Amino acid sequence: MIKFLDLYKINERYRNEIDERIKSVLDSGWYILGEQNKLFEKHYAEYIGVKHCIGCANGLDALNLIIRGYGFSSGDEIIVPANTYIASILAISENGCTPVLVEPDINTYNINPELIEEKITEKTKAIMVVHLYGQAVQMDKIWMLAKKYGLKVIEDSAQSHGAIYQGKHTGNLGDASGFSFYPGKNLGCMGDSGCVTTNDDELAVKIRAIANYGSDYKYHHIYKGINSRLDEIQAAILDVKLKYLDEDNEKRRKISKYYRGNITNPNIILPQTYNENSHVWHVFVIRTERRDELIKYLEKHDIQTNIHYPTPPNKQGAYKEYNSITLPITEKIHKEVVSIPISPVMTEDEVKKTVKIINQY
C-alpha cells in the first residue's frame, strides 16, 4: 500500500531528538508557556523573517486572533478566496465579520488578484490570502490594492510552511499570518497547534494577551480573551522538526517535478507553479472529470488518495446564506480535484509506481 501520508515514518526519522526534547519538558516540571515555547517562537520568527511569532492552539485560532487583534467586528467585510478550506472563512464569521468570496485562478487554485478590486466596498477592512496546497499567492496586485484602499493583508499560511515569494517566506508577506501545525502539515506536530507571525509590535502584544485569557500579566485581564496556547511538548517537537523543514520541502519538490514531468495521461490535469521556490507541495492536486472512477482505480492498485476539498464553502450547510451563490470556477475545482501521495518519506519506487498506474488509467 502506498499511503497518502505516512506520519509514523515522517516522525520516526527524528525519534531520538524528539524523545530527548519531550523528556526535557517532563523533567522541567513546566508545561505551559515555558522554555520550549520561547525557543520555538524565536526560531520560527527568525526562519520566517519576522519580529514576532506567537504560539497558539491551532491554525483556526491563529486567524481568529489576528481578526480579533485588529478589532474587526460586525459590519466589517473581509475578502477571502472562495476556493479554500472552511477554516479561512470560519475565522471571519466567528468575529461577526462578513466573508466576501472571490473566485480563484484556475491554474494556481489561489485567489485571482484581478477579481479582488470589484469586491472592495467602504466596509472592506482586509484581504485574506490563502497560500493553498503549498503555493504562495502572487502578491503584487494585492499589495497595491491594500495600499490604495488602506486595507490589512492577512495570510492564511496553514499549508505553505517554507514557501517563498520574491525572497520572503509566506508569513512575512502581509500584516499578519496564521499558521497551522496540524500533524499532516509540512511542519507538523503531534497534536493541534498553530501560531501568528507579524512585524506589528502592537498587534503582537495584543494577540499574546488575548490568547492567554486576555491577560497581560497574571490575574490582570485587559481583554475578554480566550485560552489558546501552544503547549510545551508540541513546541519542543516543532523546534526539532523545524531544522529539517527546508530539506523535507526539497524532497517534496523533487517528487512534484517527477510527477509533472512523467504523468502523461490526457485525462489528468496537472498542477502548475510559476516558480519552484514558491511552492512547497503540501499536497499534490490533480484534476479529472472522472474523479470517483480514478479514486476507485487507484485504491484497487493500493494507492491512497484524498480530496482537498469535496464541497466548496459556498455549498456547505454552515453557510446557507451563500448556498444560492454560483461560483463556477470554485465549484469546478471542488468537483474534479484528487490529491495523490507526496511526502518526504516516499520511496523512488512508490513515486514511479504511482506515475505508472495513473498513466495506465
Tab-separated table of C-alpha atoms in Angstrom, residues 209-340:
chain	number	residue	atom	x	y	z
A	209	ALA	CA	-2.730	38.753	25.754
A	210	ILE	CA	-5.995	37.756	24.044
A	211	ALA	CA	-4.734	34.178	23.616
A	212	ASN	CA	-3.990	33.972	27.352
A	213	TYR	CA	-7.443	34.795	28.730
A	214	GLY	CA	-6.965	38.464	27.786
A	215	SER	CA	-4.248	38.793	30.380
A	216	ASP	CA	-1.169	40.986	30.064
A	217	TYR	CA	0.111	39.620	33.379
A	218	LYS	CA	-1.176	37.072	35.883
A	219	TYR	CA	-4.721	37.715	37.107
A	220	HIS	CA	-4.862	41.042	35.246
A	221	HIS	CA	-7.233	40.897	32.272
A	222	ILE	CA	-7.422	43.793	29.813
A	223	TYR	CA	-9.390	41.950	27.095
A	224	LYS	CA	-12.212	39.426	27.002
A	225	GLY	CA	-9.777	36.798	25.832
A	226	ILE	CA	-9.681	33.104	25.046
A	227	ASN	CA	-7.478	30.189	26.033
A	228	SER	CA	-5.355	29.379	23.001
A	229	ARG	CA	-1.798	28.416	23.866
A	230	LEU	CA	0.891	26.254	22.313
A	231	ASP	CA	1.757	23.568	24.851
A	232	GLU	CA	5.372	22.832	25.711
A	233	ILE	CA	5.539	19.317	24.249
A	234	GLN	CA	4.223	20.417	20.850
A	235	ALA	CA	6.579	23.413	20.863
A	236	ALA	CA	9.512	21.085	21.581
A	237	ILE	CA	8.526	18.744	18.723
A	238	LEU	CA	8.141	21.644	16.302
A	239	ASP	CA	11.503	23.089	17.259
A	240	VAL	CA	13.167	19.767	16.419
A	241	LYS	CA	11.375	19.385	13.087
A	242	LEU	CA	11.902	22.995	12.009
A	243	LYS	CA	15.593	22.225	11.389
A	244	TYR	CA	14.583	19.749	8.673
A	245	LEU	CA	11.752	21.702	7.032
A	246	ASP	CA	13.686	23.004	4.034
A	247	GLU	CA	15.219	19.582	3.393
A	248	ASP	CA	11.797	17.938	3.518
A	249	ASN	CA	10.331	20.575	1.207
A	250	GLU	CA	13.072	19.891	-1.324
A	251	LYS	CA	12.124	16.206	-1.290
A	252	ARG	CA	8.520	17.190	-1.982
A	253	ARG	CA	9.656	19.430	-4.857
A	254	LYS	CA	11.674	16.579	-6.341
A	255	ILE	CA	8.641	14.265	-6.297
A	256	SER	CA	6.443	17.004	-7.728
A	257	LYS	CA	8.897	17.615	-10.556
A	258	TYR	CA	8.903	13.896	-11.392
A	259	TYR	CA	5.100	13.754	-11.327
A	260	ARG	CA	4.777	16.817	-13.571
A	261	GLY	CA	7.387	15.505	-15.981
A	262	ASN	CA	6.115	11.945	-16.229
A	263	ILE	CA	2.341	11.830	-15.718
A	264	THR	CA	1.174	11.958	-19.324
A	265	ASN	CA	-2.385	10.623	-19.115
A	266	PRO	CA	-4.550	13.027	-21.176
A	267	ASN	CA	-7.436	12.571	-18.715
A	268	ILE	CA	-5.367	14.181	-15.940
A	269	ILE	CA	-4.824	17.923	-15.421
A	270	LEU	CA	-1.574	18.551	-13.548
A	271	PRO	CA	-0.988	21.435	-11.115
A	272	GLN	CA	1.029	24.448	-12.226
A	273	THR	CA	3.520	26.678	-10.457
A	274	TYR	CA	5.044	29.944	-11.590
A	275	ASN	CA	8.234	29.467	-9.551
A	276	GLU	CA	9.662	26.329	-7.936
A	277	ASN	CA	10.528	28.092	-4.640
A	278	SER	CA	7.001	29.478	-4.380
A	279	HIS	CA	5.519	26.009	-3.896
A	280	VAL	CA	6.223	23.517	-1.093
A	281	TRP	CA	3.676	20.928	-2.322
A	282	HIS	CA	1.773	20.380	0.896
A	283	VAL	CA	-0.477	18.316	-1.332
A	284	PHE	CA	-0.144	17.346	-4.995
A	285	VAL	CA	-3.547	18.011	-6.519
A	286	ILE	CA	-4.549	16.681	-9.920
A	287	ARG	CA	-7.893	17.139	-11.647
A	288	THR	CA	-10.102	14.831	-13.667
A	289	GLU	CA	-13.759	14.851	-14.699
A	290	ARG	CA	-13.931	11.166	-13.675
A	291	ARG	CA	-12.770	11.611	-10.096
A	292	ASP	CA	-14.710	8.820	-8.386
A	293	GLU	CA	-13.650	6.359	-11.041
A	294	LEU	CA	-9.996	7.357	-10.686
A	295	ILE	CA	-10.074	7.067	-6.894
A	296	LYS	CA	-11.520	3.540	-7.065
A	297	TYR	CA	-8.950	2.584	-9.704
A	298	LEU	CA	-6.068	3.820	-7.553
A	299	GLU	CA	-7.470	2.090	-4.464
A	300	LYS	CA	-7.591	-1.149	-6.441
A	301	HIS	CA	-3.854	-0.694	-7.091
A	302	ASP	CA	-3.111	0.090	-3.413
A	303	ILE	CA	-2.592	3.823	-3.835
A	304	GLN	CA	-4.315	6.017	-1.273
A	305	THR	CA	-5.776	9.386	-2.270
A	306	ASN	CA	-7.598	12.270	-0.648
A	307	ILE	CA	-9.840	15.128	-1.776
A	308	HIS	CA	-8.954	18.726	-0.895
A	309	TYR	CA	-11.853	19.573	-0.782
A	310	PRO	CA	-15.053	17.797	-1.905
A	311	THR	CA	-17.558	20.581	-1.131
A	312	PRO	CA	-16.855	24.310	-1.556
A	313	PRO	CA	-17.626	26.646	1.365
A	314	ASN	CA	-20.496	28.340	-0.507
A	315	LYS	CA	-22.318	24.987	-0.680
A	316	GLN	CA	-21.812	23.996	2.969
A	317	GLY	CA	-24.730	23.803	5.387
A	318	ALA	CA	-22.921	26.111	7.793
A	319	TYR	CA	-23.170	28.912	5.227
A	320	LYS	CA	-26.714	28.546	3.928
A	321	GLU	CA	-26.789	32.254	3.133
A	322	TYR	CA	-24.169	31.560	0.437
A	323	ASN	CA	-25.776	28.395	-0.986
A	324	SER	CA	-27.556	30.296	-3.755
A	325	ILE	CA	-24.330	31.938	-4.943
A	326	THR	CA	-22.819	30.366	-8.035
A	327	LEU	CA	-19.027	30.251	-8.188
A	328	PRO	CA	-18.325	28.216	-11.323
A	329	ILE	CA	-14.528	28.043	-11.103
A	330	THR	CA	-14.519	27.121	-7.417
A	331	GLU	CA	-17.252	24.547	-7.903
A	332	LYS	CA	-15.493	23.011	-10.907
A	333	ILE	CA	-12.269	22.642	-8.908
A	334	HIS	CA	-14.054	21.009	-5.976
A	335	LYS	CA	-15.764	18.512	-8.298
A	336	GLU	CA	-12.549	17.432	-10.006
A	337	VAL	CA	-9.621	17.560	-7.557
A	338	VAL	CA	-7.817	14.464	-6.278
A	339	SER	CA	-4.703	14.580	-4.097
A	340	ILE	CA	-2.173	11.815	-4.740
